[in-house]
Amino acid sequence: MLRSLICTFALVAATDAAAQSWPSRQIQLVVPYAPGGVVDFIGRTLGQRLAQQLGQPVVIDNRPGAGGMIGIEYTARSTADGHTIVLMDPAVVINPVLQEKPLYDLFKDLATVAVIGHSPLVLTVNPQLPARDVAELVQYAKANPGKLNFASAGIGTTPHMAGELLKIRAGIDMTHVPYKGSGPAMADLAAGQVQVGFSSITGALPFIKDARLRALATSGAKRSPALPDLPTFIEAGYADIEVDLWLGVFAPINTPTAVLRRLNAEINGALGDASVAAAFAKVGVEPHAASAEEGARFVRAEHDKWAQVVTRARLRAK
């Protein structure tokens, strides 16, 4: 009994010491996409603030490829000491349920550090399509089955999943046309090569502002400050269509709990900084400070939601 207590106290002391000594060197913040996108921008904004708080450099390591799986796998296989973390969007939960041979196991390889921000998608159509709201789009799709194509930033991306969710909930038929990024997707949508598309608000806003695209709805629980006059799907009568382009920070699974808590606290501190909030707002992301446990519950719920969509839509990739 005494030996057991001594071992327990020793373990607690070692864990606390690890948290107090962290970080002992630079932190590697992996971004599984190429430079220039929203995830990269948010990563650099967060990294800069964390470096100021911690007194250690935070190096952004762009490792794009395979829908984000290259960077995620690299992080999962890294030393679990809190010095290598990854920033990822919902593809982190979509890949494991979509891909036949994913490069990581979401729950066996990764620990949720924090869900740091939320941003809705926007549904847009080519202005030539006779649909000025969601109801008219659904009506047109049902009257013209198989004639609509919807664009996304790629297979397994959140815009792709949002389109599949709309098809299921509204009972309509549209053909998915994947692109290599939201830029080409929005360009072809504006040119009339496809008729419908989901996108981040940042990717679609320039096209909406100059009337090259018509926006029908946003996918959040509330209206977006960037498009305050545009209704949500919930307001349009689809309470079960809520799609969040969230961002989360993850660490290797065996990272000490005390280090994860310290990471979470430092990230939450950064999110409370006014300059960070202002930078996030520029790309339509609302900061979200919460515990690692709350983040883990959210990630599990997102995984389960998209697993159901993948199954119902028969999307599993090979």
PDB file of C-alpha atoms in Angstrom:
ATOM      1  CA  MET A   1       0.000   0.000   0.000  1.00  0.00           C
ATOM      2  CA  LEU A   2       2.757   2.420   0.988  1.00  0.00           C
ATOM      3  CA  ARG A   3       4.737   1.580  -2.131  1.00  0.00           C
ATOM      4  CA  SER A   4       1.635   2.208  -4.262  1.00  0.00           C
ATOM      5  CA  LEU A   5       1.098   5.619  -2.665  1.00  0.00           C
ATOM      6  CA  ILE A   6       4.739   6.541  -3.176  1.00  0.00           C
ATOM      7  CA  CYS A   7       4.520   5.571  -6.855  1.00  0.00           C
ATOM      8  CA  THR A   8       1.327   7.602  -7.273  1.00  0.00           C
ATOM      9  CA  PHE A   9       2.841  10.700  -5.667  1.00  0.00           C
ATOM     10  CA  ALA A  10       5.963  10.282  -7.779  1.00  0.00           C
ATOM     11  CA  LEU A  11       3.889  10.088 -10.947  1.00  0.00           C
ATOM     12  CA  VAL A  12       1.881  13.181 -10.026  1.00  0.00           C
ATOM     13  CA  ALA A  13       5.059  15.075  -9.186  1.00  0.00           C
ATOM     14  CA  ALA A  14       6.660  14.068 -12.483  1.00  0.00           C
ATOM     15  CA  THR A  15       3.545  15.096 -14.424  1.00  0.00           C
ATOM     16  CA  ASP A  16       3.354  18.468 -12.692  1.00  0.00           C
ATOM     17  CA  ALA A  17       7.060  19.009 -13.315  1.00  0.00           C
ATOM     18  CA  ALA A  18       6.559  18.255 -17.012  1.00  0.00           C
ATOM     19  CA  ALA A  19       3.802  20.866 -17.232  1.00  0.00           C
ATOM     20  CA  GLN A  20       5.871  23.450 -15.350  1.00  0.00           C
ATOM     21  CA  SER A  21       8.916  22.902 -17.553  1.00  0.00           C
ATOM     22  CA  TRP A  22       6.882  22.977 -20.750  1.00  0.00           C
ATOM     23  CA  PRO A  23       7.770  24.384 -23.199  1.00  0.00           C
ATOM     24  CA  SER A  24      11.492  23.686 -22.945  1.00  0.00           C
ATOM     25  CA  ARG A  25      12.123  24.428 -26.638  1.00  0.00           C
ATOM     26  CA  GLN A  26      10.317  25.736 -29.714  1.00  0.00           C
ATOM     27  CA  ILE A  27       6.817  24.475 -30.446  1.00  0.00           C
ATOM     28  CA  GLN A  28       6.019  23.019 -33.852  1.00  0.00           C
ATOM     29  CA  LEU A  29       2.489  23.937 -34.954  1.00  0.00           C
ATOM     30  CA  VAL A  30       1.651  21.737 -37.922  1.00  0.00           C
ATOM     31  CA  VAL A  31      -0.773  23.098 -40.528  1.00  0.00           C
ATOM     32  CA  PRO A  32      -1.818  20.278 -42.886  1.00  0.00           C
ATOM     33  CA  TYR A  33      -2.546  22.669 -45.758  1.00  0.00           C
ATOM     34  CA  ALA A  34      -0.512  24.908 -48.043  1.00  0.00           C
ATOM     35  CA  PRO A  35       0.250  28.488 -46.951  1.00  0.00           C
ATOM     36  CA  GLY A  36      -2.324  31.158 -47.708  1.00  0.00           C
ATOM     37  CA  GLY A  37      -5.609  29.598 -46.611  1.00  0.00           C
ATOM     38  CA  VAL A  38      -7.806  30.235 -43.589  1.00  0.00           C
ATOM     39  CA  VAL A  39      -6.289  27.414 -41.503  1.00  0.00           C
ATOM     40  CA  ASP A  40      -2.792  28.697 -42.234  1.00  0.00           C
ATOM     41  CA  PHE A  41      -3.784  32.275 -41.340  1.00  0.00           C
ATOM     42  CA  ILE A  42      -5.401  31.209 -38.078  1.00  0.00           C
ATOM     43  CA  GLY A  43      -2.377  29.052 -37.241  1.00  0.00           C
ATOM     44  CA  ARG A  44       0.045  31.903 -37.774  1.00  0.00           C
ATOM     45  CA  THR A  45      -2.123  34.303 -35.769  1.00  0.00           C
ATOM     46  CA  LEU A  46      -2.410  31.868 -32.870  1.00  0.00           C
ATOM     47  CA  GLY A  47       1.255  30.879 -33.056  1.00  0.00           C
ATOM     48  CA  GLN A  48       2.444  34.456 -32.870  1.00  0.00           C
ATOM     49  CA  ARG A  49       0.414  35.145 -29.745  1.00  0.00           C
ATOM     50  CA  LEU A  50       1.438  31.878 -28.077  1.00  0.00           C
ATOM     51  CA  ALA A  51       5.101  32.675 -28.707  1.00  0.00           C
ATOM     52  CA  GLN A  52       4.643  35.988 -26.911  1.00  0.00           C
ATOM     53  CA  GLN A  53       2.949  34.299 -23.954  1.00  0.00           C
ATOM     54  CA  LEU A  54       5.344  31.374 -23.627  1.00  0.00           C
ATOM     55  CA  GLY A  55       8.676  32.977 -24.434  1.00  0.00           C
ATOM     56  CA  GLN A  56       9.463  30.228 -26.937  1.00  0.00           C
ATOM     57  CA  PRO A  57       9.227  30.318 -30.747  1.00  0.00           C
ATOM     58  CA  VAL A  58       6.156  28.732 -32.338  1.00  0.00           C
ATOM     59  CA  VAL A  59       7.145  27.504 -35.792  1.00  0.00           C
ATOM     60  CA  ILE A  60       4.428  26.957 -38.401  1.00  0.00           C
ATOM     61  CA  ASP A  61       5.101  23.737 -40.308  1.00  0.00           C
ATOM     62  CA  ASN A  62       2.962  23.426 -43.461  1.00  0.00           C
ATOM     63  CA  ARG A  63       2.575  19.752 -44.388  1.00  0.00           C
ATOM     64  CA  PRO A  64      -0.184  19.568 -47.029  1.00  0.00           C
ATOM     65  CA  GLY A  65      -1.466  16.476 -48.767  1.00  0.00           C
ATOM     66  CA  ALA A  66      -4.115  13.737 -48.680  1.00  0.00           C
ATOM     67  CA  GLY A  67      -6.851  16.023 -47.387  1.00  0.00           C
ATOM     68  CA  GLY A  68      -4.801  16.976 -44.348  1.00  0.00           C
ATOM     69  CA  MET A  69      -3.881  13.415 -43.390  1.00  0.00           C
ATOM     70  CA  ILE A  70      -0.137  13.874 -44.051  1.00  0.00           C
ATOM     71  CA  GLY A  71       0.222  16.582 -41.418  1.00  0.00           C
ATOM     72  CA  ILE A  72      -2.089  14.836 -38.967  1.00  0.00           C
ATOM     73  CA  GLU A  73      -0.216  11.537 -39.244  1.00  0.00           C
ATOM     74  CA  TYR A  74       3.096  13.345 -38.762  1.00  0.00           C
ATOM     75  CA  THR A  75       1.795  14.915 -35.555  1.00  0.00           C
ATOM     76  CA  ALA A  76       0.307  11.655 -34.275  1.00  0.00           C
ATOM     77  CA  ARG A  77       3.683   9.925 -34.710  1.00  0.00           C
ATOM     78  CA  SER A  78       5.644  12.747 -33.036  1.00  0.00           C
ATOM     79  CA  THR A  79       6.999  12.690 -29.486  1.00  0.00           C
ATOM     80  CA  ALA A  80       4.084  13.159 -27.086  1.00  0.00           C
ATOM     81  CA  ASP A  81       5.510  16.001 -25.024  1.00  0.00           C
ATOM     82  CA  GLY A  82       3.446  19.000 -26.146  1.00  0.00           C
ATOM     83  CA  HIS A  83       6.083  20.404 -28.487  1.00  0.00           C
ATOM     84  CA  THR A  84       4.350  19.191 -31.659  1.00  0.00           C
ATOM     85  CA  ILE A  85       0.675  20.029 -32.175  1.00  0.00           C
ATOM     86  CA  VAL A  86      -1.572  20.290 -35.206  1.00  0.00           C
ATOM     87  CA  LEU A  87      -4.304  22.754 -36.182  1.00  0.00           C
ATOM     88  CA  MET A  88      -7.070  21.194 -38.247  1.00  0.00           C
ATOM     89  CA  ASP A  89     -10.587  21.758 -39.575  1.00  0.00           C
ATOM     90  CA  PRO A  90     -13.480  19.220 -39.681  1.00  0.00           C
ATOM     91  CA  ALA A  91     -11.589  17.043 -42.167  1.00  0.00           C
ATOM     92  CA  VAL A  92      -9.807  15.622 -39.109  1.00  0.00           C
ATOM     93  CA  VAL A  93     -13.045  13.802 -38.191  1.00  0.00           C
ATOM     94  CA  ILE A  94     -14.266  13.248 -41.761  1.00  0.00           C
ATOM     95  CA  ASN A  95     -11.172  11.458 -43.100  1.00  0.00           C
ATOM     96  CA  PRO A  96     -11.397   8.465 -40.749  1.00  0.00           C
ATOM     97  CA  VAL A  97     -15.029   7.761 -41.711  1.00  0.00           C
ATOM     98  CA  LEU A  98     -14.624   8.552 -45.416  1.00  0.00           C
ATOM     99  CA  GLN A  99     -11.318   6.914 -46.304  1.00  0.00           C
ATOM    100  CA  GLU A 100     -11.005   3.136 -46.469  1.00  0.00           C
ATOM    101  CA  LYS A 101      -7.402   3.325 -45.241  1.00  0.00           C
ATOM    102  CA  PRO A 102      -6.978   6.528 -43.205  1.00  0.00           C
ATOM    103  CA  LEU A 103      -3.477   7.381 -42.043  1.00  0.00           C
ATOM    104  CA  TYR A 104      -4.489   7.829 -38.408  1.00  0.00           C
ATOM    105  CA  ASP A 105      -7.082   6.785 -35.834  1.00  0.00           C
ATOM    106  CA  LEU A 106      -8.827   9.877 -34.509  1.00  0.00           C
ATOM    107  CA  PHE A 107      -9.357   8.551 -30.988  1.00  0.00           C
ATOM    108  CA  LYS A 108      -6.338   6.266 -30.593  1.00  0.00           C
ATOM    109  CA  ASP A 109      -3.703   8.615 -32.046  1.00  0.00           C
ATOM    110  CA  LEU A 110      -4.834  12.144 -31.121  1.00  0.00           C
ATOM    111  CA  ALA A 111      -5.825  14.085 -28.011  1.00  0.00           C
ATOM    112  CA  THR A 112      -8.039  17.141 -28.345  1.00  0.00           C
ATOM    113  CA  VAL A 113      -6.323  20.204 -26.899  1.00  0.00           C
ATOM    114  CA  ALA A 114      -8.896  22.838 -27.793  1.00  0.00           C
ATOM    115  CA  VAL A 115     -11.580  23.751 -30.290  1.00  0.00           C
ATOM    116  CA  ILE A 116     -10.556  27.329 -30.972  1.00  0.00           C
ATOM    117  CA  GLY A 117     -13.027  28.800 -33.427  1.00  0.00           C
ATOM    118  CA  HIS A 118     -16.220  28.426 -35.407  1.00  0.00           C
ATOM    119  CA  SER A 119     -17.315  29.671 -38.811  1.00  0.00           C
ATOM    120  CA  PRO A 120     -20.383  28.860 -40.908  1.00  0.00           C
ATOM    121  CA  LEU A 121     -20.433  27.961 -44.560  1.00  0.00           C
ATOM    122  CA  VAL A 122     -22.504  29.811 -47.138  1.00  0.00           C
ATOM    123  CA  LEU A 123     -24.667  28.243 -49.843  1.00  0.00           C
ATOM    124  CA  THR A 124     -24.403  30.093 -53.142  1.00  0.00           C
ATOM    125  CA  VAL A 125     -25.820  29.606 -56.625  1.00  0.00           C
ATOM    126  CA  ASN A 126     -25.060  30.954 -60.063  1.00  0.00           C
ATOM    127  CA  PRO A 127     -27.298  34.027 -60.628  1.00  0.00           C
ATOM    128  CA  GLN A 128     -28.792  32.405 -63.728  1.00  0.00           C
ATOM    129  CA  LEU A 129     -30.384  29.703 -61.599  1.00  0.00           C
ATOM    130  CA  PRO A 130     -34.025  30.613 -60.806  1.00  0.00           C
ATOM    131  CA  ALA A 131     -33.621  30.260 -57.045  1.00  0.00           C
ATOM    132  CA  ARG A 132     -33.565  33.195 -54.650  1.00  0.00           C
ATOM    133  CA  ASP A 133     -33.833  31.224 -51.423  1.00  0.00           C
ATOM    134  CA  VAL A 134     -33.423  27.675 -50.141  1.00  0.00           C
ATOM    135  CA  ALA A 135     -37.084  26.787 -50.741  1.00  0.00           C
ATOM    136  CA  GLU A 136     -36.856  27.786 -54.413  1.00  0.00           C
ATOM    137  CA  LEU A 137     -33.609  25.834 -54.831  1.00  0.00           C
ATOM    138  CA  VAL A 138     -35.177  22.695 -53.372  1.00  0.00           C
ATOM    139  CA  GLN A 139     -38.270  23.175 -55.532  1.00  0.00           C
ATOM    140  CA  TYR A 140     -36.143  23.549 -58.670  1.00  0.00           C
ATOM    141  CA  ALA A 141     -34.004  20.526 -57.798  1.00  0.00           C
ATOM    142  CA  LYS A 142     -37.076  18.333 -57.282  1.00  0.00           C
ATOM    143  CA  ALA A 143     -38.571  19.524 -60.579  1.00  0.00           C
ATOM    144  CA  ASN A 144     -35.265  18.873 -62.378  1.00  0.00           C
ATOM    145  CA  PRO A 145     -33.748  15.748 -60.795  1.00  0.00           C
ATOM    146  CA  GLY A 146     -30.123  15.113 -61.690  1.00  0.00           C
ATOM    147  CA  LYS A 147     -29.669  18.406 -63.541  1.00  0.00           C
ATOM    148  CA  LEU A 148     -27.899  20.315 -60.759  1.00  0.00           C
ATOM    149  CA  ASN A 149     -24.184  20.042 -60.021  1.00  0.00           C
ATOM    150  CA  PHE A 150     -22.735  21.294 -56.759  1.00  0.00           C
ATOM    151  CA  ALA A 151     -19.121  22.388 -56.357  1.00  0.00           C
ATOM    152  CA  SER A 152     -16.886  21.917 -53.343  1.00  0.00           C
ATOM    153  CA  ALA A 153     -13.252  22.454 -52.369  1.00  0.00           C
ATOM    154  CA  GLY A 154     -12.622  18.710 -52.701  1.00  0.00           C
ATOM    155  CA  ILE A 155     -13.760  15.252 -51.676  1.00  0.00           C
ATOM    156  CA  GLY A 156     -14.189  14.986 -47.927  1.00  0.00           C
ATOM    157  CA  THR A 157     -14.047  18.728 -47.289  1.00  0.00           C
ATOM    158  CA  THR A 158     -16.687  20.382 -45.152  1.00  0.00           C
ATOM    159  CA  PRO A 159     -18.340  22.032 -48.198  1.00  0.00           C
ATOM    160  CA  HIS A 160     -18.640  18.582 -49.793  1.00  0.00           C
ATOM    161  CA  MET A 161     -20.220  17.133 -46.661  1.00  0.00           C
ATOM    162  CA  ALA A 162     -22.579  20.111 -46.402  1.00  0.00           C
ATOM    163  CA  GLY A 163     -23.817  19.442 -49.921  1.00  0.00           C
ATOM    164  CA  GLU A 164     -24.405  15.784 -49.132  1.00  0.00           C
ATOM    165  CA  LEU A 165     -26.247  16.748 -45.943  1.00  0.00           C
ATOM    166  CA  LEU A 166     -28.500  19.127 -47.923  1.00  0.00           C
ATOM    167  CA  LYS A 167     -29.277  16.355 -50.408  1.00  0.00           C
ATOM    168  CA  ILE A 168     -30.286  14.016 -47.592  1.00  0.00           C
ATOM    169  CA  ARG A 169     -32.314  16.490 -45.546  1.00  0.00           C
ATOM    170  CA  ALA A 170     -34.102  18.096 -48.511  1.00  0.00           C
ATOM    171  CA  GLY A 171     -34.519  14.875 -50.491  1.00  0.00           C
ATOM    172  CA  ILE A 172     -32.945  16.251 -53.662  1.00  0.00           C
ATOM    173  CA  ASP A 173     -30.518  14.924 -56.250  1.00  0.00           C
ATOM    174  CA  MET A 174     -27.364  16.884 -57.116  1.00  0.00           C
ATOM    175  CA  THR A 175     -24.071  15.696 -58.579  1.00  0.00           C
ATOM    176  CA  HIS A 176     -20.924  16.517 -56.640  1.00  0.00           C
ATOM    177  CA  VAL A 177     -18.097  18.182 -58.586  1.00  0.00           C
ATOM    178  CA  PRO A 178     -14.926  18.346 -56.466  1.00  0.00           C
ATOM    179  CA  TYR A 179     -12.265  20.992 -57.076  1.00  0.00           C
ATOM    180  CA  LYS A 180      -8.750  21.492 -55.752  1.00  0.00           C
ATOM    181  CA  GLY A 181      -9.658  24.289 -53.382  1.00  0.00           C
ATOM    182  CA  SER A 182     -12.476  26.782 -52.946  1.00  0.00           C
ATOM    183  CA  GLY A 183     -10.984  29.332 -55.363  1.00  0.00           C
ATOM    184  CA  PRO A 184     -11.412  27.207 -58.513  1.00  0.00           C
ATOM    185  CA  ALA A 185     -14.808  25.989 -57.268  1.00  0.00           C
ATOM    186  CA  MET A 186     -16.150  29.507 -56.814  1.00  0.00           C
ATOM    187  CA  ALA A 187     -14.692  30.639 -60.151  1.00  0.00           C
ATOM    188  CA  ASP A 188     -16.430  27.838 -62.051  1.00  0.00           C
ATOM    189  CA  LEU A 189     -19.653  28.441 -60.133  1.00  0.00           C
ATOM    190  CA  ALA A 190     -19.583  32.096 -61.139  1.00  0.00           C
ATOM    191  CA  ALA A 191     -18.861  31.090 -64.744  1.00  0.00           C
ATOM    192  CA  GLY A 192     -21.857  28.759 -64.828  1.00  0.00           C
ATOM    193  CA  GLN A 193     -19.904  25.509 -65.163  1.00  0.00           C
ATOM    194  CA  VAL A 194     -21.725  24.328 -62.011  1.00  0.00           C
ATOM    195  CA  GLN A 195     -24.906  25.711 -60.513  1.00  0.00           C
ATOM    196  CA  VAL A 196     -24.622  25.323 -56.722  1.00  0.00           C
ATOM    197  CA  GLY A 197     -21.807  25.444 -54.189  1.00  0.00           C
ATOM    198  CA  PHE A 198     -20.944  25.541 -50.511  1.00  0.00           C
ATOM    199  CA  SER A 199     -17.913  27.538 -49.416  1.00  0.00           C
ATOM    200  CA  SER A 200     -16.362  29.309 -46.491  1.00  0.00           C
ATOM    201  CA  ILE A 201     -17.701  32.833 -46.244  1.00  0.00           C
ATOM    202  CA  THR A 202     -14.193  34.156 -46.879  1.00  0.00           C
ATOM    203  CA  GLY A 203     -13.948  32.228 -50.149  1.00  0.00           C
ATOM    204  CA  ALA A 204     -17.378  33.266 -51.417  1.00  0.00           C
ATOM    205  CA  LEU A 205     -17.692  36.843 -50.156  1.00  0.00           C
ATOM    206  CA  PRO A 206     -15.901  38.604 -53.053  1.00  0.00           C
ATOM    207  CA  PHE A 207     -18.185  36.816 -55.530  1.00  0.00           C
ATOM    208  CA  ILE A 208     -21.285  37.645 -53.489  1.00  0.00           C
ATOM    209  CA  LYS A 209     -20.399  41.318 -53.132  1.00  0.00           C
ATOM    210  CA  ASP A 210     -20.059  41.921 -56.873  1.00  0.00           C
ATOM    211  CA  ALA A 211     -23.150  39.788 -57.676  1.00  0.00           C
ATOM    212  CA  ARG A 212     -21.258  37.058 -59.509  1.00  0.00           C
ATOM    213  CA  LEU A 213     -22.893  34.637 -57.063  1.00  0.00           C
ATOM    214  CA  ARG A 214     -26.202  34.718 -55.207  1.00  0.00           C
ATOM    215  CA  ALA A 215     -26.091  33.691 -51.550  1.00  0.00           C
ATOM    216  CA  LEU A 216     -29.071  31.732 -50.219  1.00  0.00           C
ATOM    217  CA  ALA A 217     -28.229  30.775 -46.621  1.00  0.00           C
ATOM    218  CA  THR A 218     -25.487  30.303 -44.069  1.00  0.00           C
ATOM    219  CA  SER A 219     -25.028  27.090 -42.128  1.00  0.00           C
ATOM    220  CA  GLY A 220     -24.457  28.282 -38.572  1.00  0.00           C
ATOM    221  CA  ALA A 221     -26.712  28.330 -35.534  1.00  0.00           C
ATOM    222  CA  LYS A 222     -27.012  32.095 -35.891  1.00  0.00           C
ATOM    223  CA  ARG A 223     -26.559  34.645 -38.657  1.00  0.00           C
ATOM    224  CA  SER A 224     -23.038  35.542 -39.675  1.00  0.00           C
ATOM    225  CA  PRO A 225     -21.800  39.077 -38.931  1.00  0.00           C
ATOM    226  CA  ALA A 226     -20.239  39.034 -42.411  1.00  0.00           C
ATOM    227  CA  LEU A 227     -23.658  38.411 -44.021  1.00  0.00           C
ATOM    228  CA  PRO A 228     -26.152  39.729 -41.452  1.00  0.00           C
ATOM    229  CA  ASP A 229     -29.076  39.931 -43.889  1.00  0.00           C
ATOM    230  CA  LEU A 230     -28.761  36.320 -44.986  1.00  0.00           C
ATOM    231  CA  PRO A 231     -30.888  33.716 -43.151  1.00  0.00           C
ATOM    232  CA  THR A 232     -29.529  30.498 -41.729  1.00  0.00           C
ATOM    233  CA  PHE A 233     -30.761  27.080 -42.864  1.00  0.00           C
ATOM    234  CA  ILE A 234     -32.523  26.866 -39.514  1.00  0.00           C
ATOM    235  CA  GLU A 235     -34.465  30.029 -40.335  1.00  0.00           C
ATOM    236  CA  ALA A 236     -35.168  28.643 -43.803  1.00  0.00           C
ATOM    237  CA  GLY A 237     -36.942  25.661 -42.265  1.00  0.00           C
ATOM    238  CA  TYR A 238     -34.098  23.137 -42.057  1.00  0.00           C
ATOM    239  CA  ALA A 239     -33.342  22.864 -38.351  1.00  0.00           C
ATOM    240  CA  ASP A 240     -31.234  19.762 -38.974  1.00  0.00           C
ATOM    241  CA  ILE A 241     -28.796  21.496 -41.315  1.00  0.00           C
ATOM    242  CA  GLU A 242     -26.114  23.092 -39.178  1.00  0.00           C
ATOM    243  CA  VAL A 243     -22.575  22.857 -40.511  1.00  0.00           C
ATOM    244  CA  ASP A 244     -19.634  24.326 -38.657  1.00  0.00           C
ATOM    245  CA  LEU A 245     -16.254  24.970 -40.284  1.00  0.00           C
ATOM    246  CA  TRP A 246     -14.585  24.695 -36.869  1.00  0.00           C
ATOM    247  CA  LEU A 247     -10.890  24.668 -36.075  1.00  0.00           C
ATOM    248  CA  GLY A 248      -9.235  22.544 -33.424  1.00  0.00           C
ATOM    249  CA  VAL A 249      -5.785  21.920 -31.966  1.00  0.00           C
ATOM    250  CA  PHE A 250      -4.674  18.327 -31.397  1.00  0.00           C
ATOM    251  CA  ALA A 251      -1.634  16.640 -29.835  1.00  0.00           C
ATOM    252  CA  PRO A 252      -0.269  13.083 -29.872  1.00  0.00           C
ATOM    253  CA  ILE A 253      -2.444  10.810 -27.733  1.00  0.00           C
ATOM    254  CA  ASN A 254       0.049  10.135 -24.922  1.00  0.00           C
ATOM    255  CA  THR A 255       0.857  13.776 -24.222  1.00  0.00           C
ATOM    256  CA  PRO A 256       0.788  14.198 -20.406  1.00  0.00           C
ATOM    257  CA  THR A 257      -2.553  15.443 -19.118  1.00  0.00           C
ATOM    258  CA  ALA A 258      -0.921  18.306 -17.237  1.00  0.00           C
ATOM    259  CA  VAL A 259       0.780  19.488 -20.441  1.00  0.00           C
ATOM    260  CA  LEU A 260      -2.519  19.275 -22.344  1.00  0.00           C
ATOM    261  CA  ARG A 261      -4.188  21.404 -19.664  1.00  0.00           C
ATOM    262  CA  ARG A 262      -1.377  23.946 -19.787  1.00  0.00           C
ATOM    263  CA  LEU A 263      -1.633  24.052 -23.596  1.00  0.00           C
ATOM    264  CA  ASN A 264      -5.382  24.522 -23.354  1.00  0.00           C
ATOM    265  CA  ALA A 265      -5.020  27.342 -20.834  1.00  0.00           C
ATOM    266  CA  GLU A 266      -2.429  29.143 -22.934  1.00  0.00           C
ATOM    267  CA  ILE A 267      -4.538  28.802 -26.086  1.00  0.00           C
ATOM    268  CA  ASN A 268      -7.615  30.102 -24.281  1.00  0.00           C
ATOM    269  CA  GLY A 269      -5.536  33.026 -23.051  1.00  0.00           C
ATOM    270  CA  ALA A 270      -4.480  33.795 -26.603  1.00  0.00           C
ATOM    271  CA  LEU A 271      -8.084  33.638 -27.816  1.00  0.00           C
ATOM    272  CA  GLY A 272      -9.003  36.286 -25.239  1.00  0.00           C
ATOM    273  CA  ASP A 273      -6.579  38.773 -26.762  1.00  0.00           C
ATOM    274  CA  ALA A 274      -8.354  41.558 -28.686  1.00  0.00           C
ATOM    275  CA  SER A 275      -5.861  41.530 -31.561  1.00  0.00           C
ATOM    276  CA  VAL A 276      -6.328  37.779 -32.030  1.00  0.00           C
ATOM    277  CA  ALA A 277     -10.121  38.143 -32.054  1.00  0.00           C
ATOM    278  CA  ALA A 278      -9.867  40.952 -34.616  1.00  0.00           C
ATOM    279  CA  ALA A 279      -7.604  38.861 -36.849  1.00  0.00           C
ATOM    280  CA  PHE A 280      -9.966  35.874 -36.627  1.00  0.00           C
ATOM    281  CA  ALA A 281     -12.903  38.128 -37.567  1.00  0.00           C
ATOM    282  CA  LYS A 282     -11.152  39.122 -40.806  1.00  0.00           C
ATOM    283  CA  VAL A 283     -11.550  35.554 -42.072  1.00  0.00           C
ATOM    284  CA  GLY A 284     -14.992  34.994 -40.551  1.00  0.00           C
ATOM    285  CA  VAL A 285     -13.903  32.881 -37.572  1.00  0.00           C
ATOM    286  CA  GLU A 286     -15.411  33.432 -34.117  1.00  0.00           C
ATOM    287  CA  PRO A 287     -12.948  32.561 -31.307  1.00  0.00           C
ATOM    288  CA  HIS A 288     -14.083  29.890 -28.881  1.00  0.00           C
ATOM    289  CA  ALA A 289     -12.395  29.332 -25.521  1.00  0.00           C
ATOM    290  CA  ALA A 290     -13.329  26.130 -23.699  1.00  0.00           C
ATOM    291  CA  SER A 291     -11.840  23.195 -21.829  1.00  0.00           C
ATOM    292  CA  ALA A 292     -10.112  20.282 -23.527  1.00  0.00           C
ATOM    293  CA  GLU A 293     -12.879  18.013 -22.227  1.00  0.00           C
ATOM    294  CA  GLU A 294     -15.571  20.137 -23.867  1.00  0.00           C
ATOM    295  CA  GLY A 295     -13.550  20.130 -27.074  1.00  0.00           C
ATOM    296  CA  ALA A 296     -13.237  16.335 -26.998  1.00  0.00           C
ATOM    297  CA  ARG A 297     -17.000  15.942 -26.601  1.00  0.00           C
ATOM    298  CA  PHE A 298     -17.585  18.295 -29.529  1.00  0.00           C
ATOM    299  CA  VAL A 299     -15.104  16.408 -31.723  1.00  0.00           C
ATOM    300  CA  ARG A 300     -16.793  13.088 -30.894  1.00  0.00           C
ATOM    301  CA  ALA A 301     -20.208  14.526 -31.817  1.00  0.00           C
ATOM    302  CA  GLU A 302     -18.868  15.882 -35.110  1.00  0.00           C
ATOM    303  CA  HIS A 303     -17.293  12.511 -35.914  1.00  0.00           C
ATOM    304  CA  ASP A 304     -20.577  10.706 -35.279  1.00  0.00           C
ATOM    305  CA  LYS A 305     -22.604  13.216 -37.304  1.00  0.00           C
ATOM    306  CA  TRP A 306     -20.434  12.973 -40.393  1.00  0.00           C
ATOM    307  CA  ALA A 307     -20.141   9.193 -40.084  1.00  0.00           C
ATOM    308  CA  GLN A 308     -23.918   9.022 -40.466  1.00  0.00           C
ATOM    309  CA  VAL A 309     -23.825  11.286 -43.544  1.00  0.00           C
ATOM    310  CA  VAL A 310     -21.032   9.253 -45.155  1.00  0.00           C
ATOM    311  CA  THR A 311     -22.977   6.035 -44.538  1.00  0.00           C
ATOM    312  CA  ARG A 312     -26.318   7.343 -45.801  1.00  0.00           C
ATOM    313  CA  ALA A 313     -24.767   8.944 -48.885  1.00  0.00           C
ATOM    314  CA  ARG A 314     -22.566   5.892 -49.552  1.00  0.00           C
ATOM    315  CA  LEU A 315     -19.484   8.045 -49.864  1.00  0.00           C
ATOM    316  CA  ARG A 316     -16.745   5.833 -48.478  1.00  0.00           C
ATOM    317  CA  ALA A 317     -13.598   6.406 -50.586  1.00  0.00           C
ATOM    318  CA  LYS A 318     -11.185   3.706 -51.684  1.00  0.00           C
TER     319      LYS A 318
END
